[in-house]
PDB file of C-alpha atoms and ligand atoms in Angstrom:
ATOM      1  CA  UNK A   1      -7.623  35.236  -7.508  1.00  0.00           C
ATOM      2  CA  UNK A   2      -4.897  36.182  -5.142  1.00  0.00           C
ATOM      3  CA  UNK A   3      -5.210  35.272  -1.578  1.00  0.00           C
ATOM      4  CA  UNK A   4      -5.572  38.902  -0.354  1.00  0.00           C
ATOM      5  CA  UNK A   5      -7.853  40.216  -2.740  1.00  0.00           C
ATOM      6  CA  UNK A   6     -11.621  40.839  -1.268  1.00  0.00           C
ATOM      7  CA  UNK A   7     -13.073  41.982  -4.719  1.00  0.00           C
ATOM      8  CA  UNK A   8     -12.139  42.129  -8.158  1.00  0.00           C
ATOM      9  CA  UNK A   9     -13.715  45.904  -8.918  1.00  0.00           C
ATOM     10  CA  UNK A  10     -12.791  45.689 -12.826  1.00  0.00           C
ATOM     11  CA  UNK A  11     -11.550  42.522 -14.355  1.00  0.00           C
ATOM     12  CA  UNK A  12      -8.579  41.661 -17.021  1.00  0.00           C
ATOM     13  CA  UNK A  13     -11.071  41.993 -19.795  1.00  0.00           C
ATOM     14  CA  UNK A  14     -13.033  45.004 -18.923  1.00  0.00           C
ATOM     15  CA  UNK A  15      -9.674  47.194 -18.636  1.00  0.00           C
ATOM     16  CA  UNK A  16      -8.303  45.494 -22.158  1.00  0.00           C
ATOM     17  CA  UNK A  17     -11.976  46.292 -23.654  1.00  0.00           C
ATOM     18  CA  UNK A  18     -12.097  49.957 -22.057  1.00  0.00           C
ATOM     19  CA  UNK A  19      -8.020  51.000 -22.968  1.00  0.00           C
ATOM     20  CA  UNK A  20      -8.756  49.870 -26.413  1.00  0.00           C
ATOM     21  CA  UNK A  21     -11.346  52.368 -26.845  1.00  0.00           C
ATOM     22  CA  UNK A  22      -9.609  55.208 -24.865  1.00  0.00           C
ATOM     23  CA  UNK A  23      -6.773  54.119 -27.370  1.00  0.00           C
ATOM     24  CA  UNK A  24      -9.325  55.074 -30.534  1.00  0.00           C
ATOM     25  CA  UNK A  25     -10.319  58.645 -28.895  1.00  0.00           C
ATOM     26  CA  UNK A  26      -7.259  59.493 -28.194  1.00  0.00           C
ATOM     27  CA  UNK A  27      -5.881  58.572 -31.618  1.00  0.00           C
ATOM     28  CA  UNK A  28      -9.048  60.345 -33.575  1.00  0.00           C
ATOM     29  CA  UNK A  29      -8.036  63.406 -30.897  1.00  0.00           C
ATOM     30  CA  UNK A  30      -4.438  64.097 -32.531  1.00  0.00           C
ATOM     31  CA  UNK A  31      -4.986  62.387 -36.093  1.00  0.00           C
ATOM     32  CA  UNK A  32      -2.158  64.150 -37.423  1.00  0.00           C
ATOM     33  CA  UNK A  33      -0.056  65.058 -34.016  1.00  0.00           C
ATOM     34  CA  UNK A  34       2.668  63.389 -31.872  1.00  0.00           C
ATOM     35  CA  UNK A  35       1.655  63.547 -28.474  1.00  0.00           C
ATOM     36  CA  UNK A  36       4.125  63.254 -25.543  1.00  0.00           C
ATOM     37  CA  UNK A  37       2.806  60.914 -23.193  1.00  0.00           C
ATOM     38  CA  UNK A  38       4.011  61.567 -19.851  1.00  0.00           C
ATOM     39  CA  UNK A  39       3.679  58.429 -17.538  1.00  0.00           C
ATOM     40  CA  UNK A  40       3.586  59.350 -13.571  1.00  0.00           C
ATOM     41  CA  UNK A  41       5.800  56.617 -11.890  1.00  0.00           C
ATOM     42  CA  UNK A  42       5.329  53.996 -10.654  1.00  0.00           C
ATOM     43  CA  UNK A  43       1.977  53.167 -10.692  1.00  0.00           C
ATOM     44  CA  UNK A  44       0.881  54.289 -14.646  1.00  0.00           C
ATOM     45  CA  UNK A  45       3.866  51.557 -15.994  1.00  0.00           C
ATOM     46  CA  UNK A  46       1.067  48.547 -16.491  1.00  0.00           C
ATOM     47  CA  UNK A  47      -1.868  51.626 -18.212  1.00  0.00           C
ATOM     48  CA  UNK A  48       1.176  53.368 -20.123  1.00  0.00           C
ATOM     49  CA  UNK A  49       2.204  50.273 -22.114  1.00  0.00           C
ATOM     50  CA  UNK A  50      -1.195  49.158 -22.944  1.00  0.00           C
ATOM     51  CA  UNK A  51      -2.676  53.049 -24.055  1.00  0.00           C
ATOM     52  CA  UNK A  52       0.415  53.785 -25.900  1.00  0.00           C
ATOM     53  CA  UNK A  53       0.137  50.387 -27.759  1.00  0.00           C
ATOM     54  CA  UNK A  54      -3.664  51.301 -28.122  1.00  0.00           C
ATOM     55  CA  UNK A  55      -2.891  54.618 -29.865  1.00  0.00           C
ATOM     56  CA  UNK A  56      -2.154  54.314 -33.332  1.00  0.00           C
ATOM     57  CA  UNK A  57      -0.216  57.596 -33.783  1.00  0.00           C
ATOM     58  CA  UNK A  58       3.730  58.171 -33.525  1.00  0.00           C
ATOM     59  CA  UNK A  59       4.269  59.219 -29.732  1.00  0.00           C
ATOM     60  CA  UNK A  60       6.725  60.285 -27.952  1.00  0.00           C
ATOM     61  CA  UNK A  61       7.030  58.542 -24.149  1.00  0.00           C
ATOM     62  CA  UNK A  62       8.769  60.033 -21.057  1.00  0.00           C
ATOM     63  CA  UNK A  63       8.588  59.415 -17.274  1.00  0.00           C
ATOM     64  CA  UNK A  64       8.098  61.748 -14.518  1.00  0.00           C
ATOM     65  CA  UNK A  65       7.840  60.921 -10.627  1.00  0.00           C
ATOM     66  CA  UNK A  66       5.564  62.241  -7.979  1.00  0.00           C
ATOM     67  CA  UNK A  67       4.441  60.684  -4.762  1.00  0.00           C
ATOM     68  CA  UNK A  68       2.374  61.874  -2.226  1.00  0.00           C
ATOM     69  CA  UNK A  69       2.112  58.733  -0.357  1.00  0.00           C
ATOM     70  CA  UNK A  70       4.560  56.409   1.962  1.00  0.00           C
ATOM     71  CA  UNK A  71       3.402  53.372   2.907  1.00  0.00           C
ATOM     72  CA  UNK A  72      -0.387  55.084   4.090  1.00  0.00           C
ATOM     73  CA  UNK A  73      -3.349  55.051   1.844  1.00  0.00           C
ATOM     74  CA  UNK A  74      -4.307  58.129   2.902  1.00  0.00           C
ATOM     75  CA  UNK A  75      -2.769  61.471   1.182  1.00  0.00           C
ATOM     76  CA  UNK A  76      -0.754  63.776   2.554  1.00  0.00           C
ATOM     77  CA  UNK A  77      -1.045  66.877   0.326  1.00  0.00           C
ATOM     78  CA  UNK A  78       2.163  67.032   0.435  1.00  0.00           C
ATOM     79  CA  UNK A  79       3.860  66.316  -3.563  1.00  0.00           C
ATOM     80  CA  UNK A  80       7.042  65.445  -5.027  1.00  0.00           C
ATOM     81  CA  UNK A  81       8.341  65.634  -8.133  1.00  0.00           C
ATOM     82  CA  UNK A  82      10.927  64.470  -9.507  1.00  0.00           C
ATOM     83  CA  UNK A  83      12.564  63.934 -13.554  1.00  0.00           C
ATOM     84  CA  UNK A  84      15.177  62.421 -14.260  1.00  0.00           C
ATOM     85  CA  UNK A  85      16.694  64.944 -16.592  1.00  0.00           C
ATOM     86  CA  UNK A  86      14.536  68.136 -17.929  1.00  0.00           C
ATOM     87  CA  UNK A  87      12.995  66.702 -21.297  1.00  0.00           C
ATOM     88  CA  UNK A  88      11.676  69.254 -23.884  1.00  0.00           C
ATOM     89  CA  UNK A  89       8.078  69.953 -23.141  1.00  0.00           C
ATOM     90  CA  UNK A  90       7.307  73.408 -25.105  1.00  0.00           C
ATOM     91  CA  UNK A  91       5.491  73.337 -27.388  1.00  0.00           C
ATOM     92  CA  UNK A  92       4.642  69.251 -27.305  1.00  0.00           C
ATOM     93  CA  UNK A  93       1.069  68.272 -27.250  1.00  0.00           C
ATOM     94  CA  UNK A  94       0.972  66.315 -23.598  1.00  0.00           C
ATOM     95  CA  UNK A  95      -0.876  64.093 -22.252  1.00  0.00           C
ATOM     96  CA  UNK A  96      -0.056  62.799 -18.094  1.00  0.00           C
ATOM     97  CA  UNK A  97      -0.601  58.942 -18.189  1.00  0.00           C
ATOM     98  CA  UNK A  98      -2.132  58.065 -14.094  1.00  0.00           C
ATOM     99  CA  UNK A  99      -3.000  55.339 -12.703  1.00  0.00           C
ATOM    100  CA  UNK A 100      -5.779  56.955 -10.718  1.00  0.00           C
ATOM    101  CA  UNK A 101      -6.923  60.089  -9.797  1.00  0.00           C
ATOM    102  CA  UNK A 102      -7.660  60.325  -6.474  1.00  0.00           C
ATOM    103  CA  UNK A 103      -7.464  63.703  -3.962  1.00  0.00           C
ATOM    104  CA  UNK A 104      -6.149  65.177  -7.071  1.00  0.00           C
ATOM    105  CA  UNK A 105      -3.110  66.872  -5.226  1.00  0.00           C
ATOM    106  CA  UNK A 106      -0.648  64.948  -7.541  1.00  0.00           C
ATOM    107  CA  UNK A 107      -2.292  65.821 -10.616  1.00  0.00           C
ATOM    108  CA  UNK A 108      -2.499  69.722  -9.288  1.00  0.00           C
ATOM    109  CA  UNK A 109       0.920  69.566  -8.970  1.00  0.00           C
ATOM    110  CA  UNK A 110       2.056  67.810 -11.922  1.00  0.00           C
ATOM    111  CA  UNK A 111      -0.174  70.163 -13.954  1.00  0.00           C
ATOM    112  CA  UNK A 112       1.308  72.825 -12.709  1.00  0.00           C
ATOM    113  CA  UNK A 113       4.564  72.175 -13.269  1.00  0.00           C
ATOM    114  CA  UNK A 114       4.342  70.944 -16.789  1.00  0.00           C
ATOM    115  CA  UNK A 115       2.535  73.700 -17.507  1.00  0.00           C
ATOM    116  CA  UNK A 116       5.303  76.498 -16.565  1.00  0.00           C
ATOM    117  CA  UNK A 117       7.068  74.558 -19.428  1.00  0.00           C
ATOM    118  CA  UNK A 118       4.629  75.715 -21.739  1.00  0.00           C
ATOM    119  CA  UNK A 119       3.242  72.901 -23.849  1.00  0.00           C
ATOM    120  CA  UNK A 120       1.336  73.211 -27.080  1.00  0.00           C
ATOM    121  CA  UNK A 121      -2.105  71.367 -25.175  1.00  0.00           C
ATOM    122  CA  UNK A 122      -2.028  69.313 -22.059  1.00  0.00           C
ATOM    123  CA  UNK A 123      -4.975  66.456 -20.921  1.00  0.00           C
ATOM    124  CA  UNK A 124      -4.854  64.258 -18.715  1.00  0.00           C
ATOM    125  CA  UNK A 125      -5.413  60.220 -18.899  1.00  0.00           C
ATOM    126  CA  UNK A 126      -6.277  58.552 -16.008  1.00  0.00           C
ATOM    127  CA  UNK A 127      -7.094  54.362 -15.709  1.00  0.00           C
ATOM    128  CA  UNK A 128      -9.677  55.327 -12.679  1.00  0.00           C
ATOM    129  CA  UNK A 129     -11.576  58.048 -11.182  1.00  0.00           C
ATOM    130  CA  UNK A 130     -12.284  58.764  -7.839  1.00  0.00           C
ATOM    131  CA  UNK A 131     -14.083  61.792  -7.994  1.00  0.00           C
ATOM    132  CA  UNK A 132     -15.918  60.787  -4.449  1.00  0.00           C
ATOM    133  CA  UNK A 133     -12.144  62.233  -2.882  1.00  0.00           C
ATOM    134  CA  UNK A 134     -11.414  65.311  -4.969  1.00  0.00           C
ATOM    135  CA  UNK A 135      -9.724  67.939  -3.120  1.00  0.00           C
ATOM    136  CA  UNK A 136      -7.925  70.024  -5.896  1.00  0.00           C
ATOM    137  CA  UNK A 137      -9.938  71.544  -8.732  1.00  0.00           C
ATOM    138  CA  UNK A 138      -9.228  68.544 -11.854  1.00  0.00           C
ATOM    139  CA  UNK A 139     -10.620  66.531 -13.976  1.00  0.00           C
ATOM    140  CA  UNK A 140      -9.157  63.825 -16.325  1.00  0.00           C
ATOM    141  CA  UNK A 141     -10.088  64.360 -20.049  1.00  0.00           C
ATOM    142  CA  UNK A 142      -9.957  60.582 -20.628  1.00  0.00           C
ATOM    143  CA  UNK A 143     -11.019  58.115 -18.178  1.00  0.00           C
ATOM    144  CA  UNK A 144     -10.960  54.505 -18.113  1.00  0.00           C
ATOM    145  CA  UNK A 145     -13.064  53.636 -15.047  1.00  0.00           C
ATOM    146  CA  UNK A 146     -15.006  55.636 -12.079  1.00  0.00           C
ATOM    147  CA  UNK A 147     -14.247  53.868  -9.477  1.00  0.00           C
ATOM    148  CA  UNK A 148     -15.751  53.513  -5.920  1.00  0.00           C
ATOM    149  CA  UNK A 149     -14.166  54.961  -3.195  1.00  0.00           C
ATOM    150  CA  UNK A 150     -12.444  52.482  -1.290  1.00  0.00           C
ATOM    151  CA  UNK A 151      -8.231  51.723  -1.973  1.00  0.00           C
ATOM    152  CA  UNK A 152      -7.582  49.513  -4.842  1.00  0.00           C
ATOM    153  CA  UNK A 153      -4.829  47.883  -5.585  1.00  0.00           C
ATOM    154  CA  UNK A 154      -3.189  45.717  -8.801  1.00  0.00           C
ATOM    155  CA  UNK A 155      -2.903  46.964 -12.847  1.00  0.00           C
ATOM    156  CA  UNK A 156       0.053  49.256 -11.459  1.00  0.00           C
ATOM    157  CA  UNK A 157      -1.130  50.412  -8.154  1.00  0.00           C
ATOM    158  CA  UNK A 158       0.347  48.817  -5.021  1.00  0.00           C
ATOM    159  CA  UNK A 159      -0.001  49.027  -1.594  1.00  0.00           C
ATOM    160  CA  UNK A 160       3.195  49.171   0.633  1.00  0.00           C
ATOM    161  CA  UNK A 161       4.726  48.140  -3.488  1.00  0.00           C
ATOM    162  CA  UNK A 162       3.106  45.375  -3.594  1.00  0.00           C
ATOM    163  CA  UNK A 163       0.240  43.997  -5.660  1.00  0.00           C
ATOM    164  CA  UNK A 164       1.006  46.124  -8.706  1.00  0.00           C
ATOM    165  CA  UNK A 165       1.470  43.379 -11.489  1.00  0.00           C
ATOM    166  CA  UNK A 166      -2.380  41.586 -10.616  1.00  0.00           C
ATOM    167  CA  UNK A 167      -4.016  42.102 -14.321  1.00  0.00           C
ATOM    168  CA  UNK A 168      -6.941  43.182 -12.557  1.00  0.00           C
ATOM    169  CA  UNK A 169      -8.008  46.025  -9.930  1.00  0.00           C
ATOM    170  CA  UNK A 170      -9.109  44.825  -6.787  1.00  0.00           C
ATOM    171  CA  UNK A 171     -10.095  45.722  -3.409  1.00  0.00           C
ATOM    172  CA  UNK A 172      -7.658  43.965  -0.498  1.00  0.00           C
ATOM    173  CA  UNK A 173      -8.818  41.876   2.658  1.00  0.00           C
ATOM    174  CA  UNK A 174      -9.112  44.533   5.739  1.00  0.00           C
ATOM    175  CA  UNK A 175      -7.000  42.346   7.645  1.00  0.00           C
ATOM    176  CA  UNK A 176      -3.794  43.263   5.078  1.00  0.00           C
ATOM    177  CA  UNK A 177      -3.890  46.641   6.256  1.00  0.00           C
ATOM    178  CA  UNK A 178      -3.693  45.847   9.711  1.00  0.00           C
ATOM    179  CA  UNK A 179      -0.925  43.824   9.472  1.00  0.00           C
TER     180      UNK A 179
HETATM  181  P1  IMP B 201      -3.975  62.006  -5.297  1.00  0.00           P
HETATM  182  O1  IMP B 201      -2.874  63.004  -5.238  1.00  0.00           O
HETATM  183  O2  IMP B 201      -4.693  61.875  -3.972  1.00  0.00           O
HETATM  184  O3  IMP B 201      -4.932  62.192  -6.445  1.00  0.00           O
HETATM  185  O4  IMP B 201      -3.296  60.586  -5.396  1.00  0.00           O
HETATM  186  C1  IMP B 201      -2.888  60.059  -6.571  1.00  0.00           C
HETATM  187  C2  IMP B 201      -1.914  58.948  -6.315  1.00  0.00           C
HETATM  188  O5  IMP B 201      -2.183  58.267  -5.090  1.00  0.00           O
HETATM  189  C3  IMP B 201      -2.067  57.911  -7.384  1.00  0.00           C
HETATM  190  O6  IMP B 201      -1.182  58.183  -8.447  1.00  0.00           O
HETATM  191  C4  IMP B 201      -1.738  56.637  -6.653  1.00  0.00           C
HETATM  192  O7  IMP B 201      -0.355  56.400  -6.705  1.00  0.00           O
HETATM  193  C5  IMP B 201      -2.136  56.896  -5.230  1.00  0.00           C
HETATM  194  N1  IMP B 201      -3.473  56.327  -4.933  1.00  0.00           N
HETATM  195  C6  IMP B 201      -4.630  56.987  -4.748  1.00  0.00           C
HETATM  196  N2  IMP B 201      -5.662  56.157  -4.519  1.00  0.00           N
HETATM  197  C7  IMP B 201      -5.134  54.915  -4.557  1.00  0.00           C
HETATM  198  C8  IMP B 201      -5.705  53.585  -4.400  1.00  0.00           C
HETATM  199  O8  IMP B 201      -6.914  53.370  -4.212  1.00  0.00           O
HETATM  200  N3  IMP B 201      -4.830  52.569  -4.535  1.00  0.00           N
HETATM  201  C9  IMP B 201      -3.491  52.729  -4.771  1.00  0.00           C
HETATM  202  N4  IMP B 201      -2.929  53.930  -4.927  1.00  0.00           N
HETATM  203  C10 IMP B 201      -3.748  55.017  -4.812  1.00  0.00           C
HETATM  204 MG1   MG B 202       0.633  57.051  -8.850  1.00  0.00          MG
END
């Protein structure tokens, strides 16, 4: 276990176990589609290559970026978006890739704007839940995890970047914010 980590909140195997069977909904879901999996950057890239490998079904993949967040772990409401070009999304059957769902402000925003490009369907798939914080009205349609509400860190989320590649989510030391 890494030296800053307090808890591990869901280990290496849980997450493999629990992706493989969001993997079989979502495939038995659109038996027959080709879903557009948008990943939210940075923190889905870890989730997005283990549900897309999960979902046996031709898929298309793009990226989108939004942060709320600097180095704080608390949000500021305040969302940006960004793509790197403007990809077809009309008429695609979407689904937004998270790492977690937190305040939901992101995911407000991000719905919001992919929907003004009219897609066929849109859900969303988020690795954790943190329903305890919800601020906007939304609600994943697949989730891996609930998870409690303290800041967690590794499987693609980072704090101040770092701590994103642990293969498990964990809780960090109190001391590490503080420094
Ligand atoms: P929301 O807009 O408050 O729902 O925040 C969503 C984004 O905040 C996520 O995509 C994460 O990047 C970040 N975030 C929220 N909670 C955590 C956490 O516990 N650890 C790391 N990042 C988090
Ligand atoms: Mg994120």
């Amino acid at each position: 276990m890494h030296k800053d980590i307090r808890e591990i909140i869901f280990t290496e195997d849980e997450i493999r176990l629990r992706i493989r069977e969001l993997g079989e909904e979502i495939t038995a879901d659109y038996a027959g589609k080709t879903p557009l999996l948008i990943g939210v950057l940075k923190g889905c890239y870890v989730f997005l290559g283990d549900i897309a490998r999960s979902i046996d079904l031709d898929c298309e993949i793009r990226f989108i970026t939004a942060s709320s967040y600097g180095v704080s772990t608390i949000t500021s409401g305040d969302v940006r978006i960004g793509m790197d070009f403007d990809f077809p999304i009309a008429g695609k059957d979407v689904i937004i890739i998270e790492d977690i769902l937190d305040s939901g402000n992101t995911l407000a925003a991000l719905r919001n704007f992919i929907l003004a490009r009219k897609p066929a369907s849109l859900k969303i798939c988020t690795l954790l839940d943190k329903p305890a914080r919800r601020q906007a009205s939304i609600n994943p349609d697949y989730t891996g995890f609930l998870c409690p509400d303290e800041f967690v860190v590794g499987f693609g989320l980072d704090y101040a970047e770092r701590y994103r590649n642990l293969p498990y989510v964990a809780s960090l030391k109190p001391e590490i914010y503080s420094e």
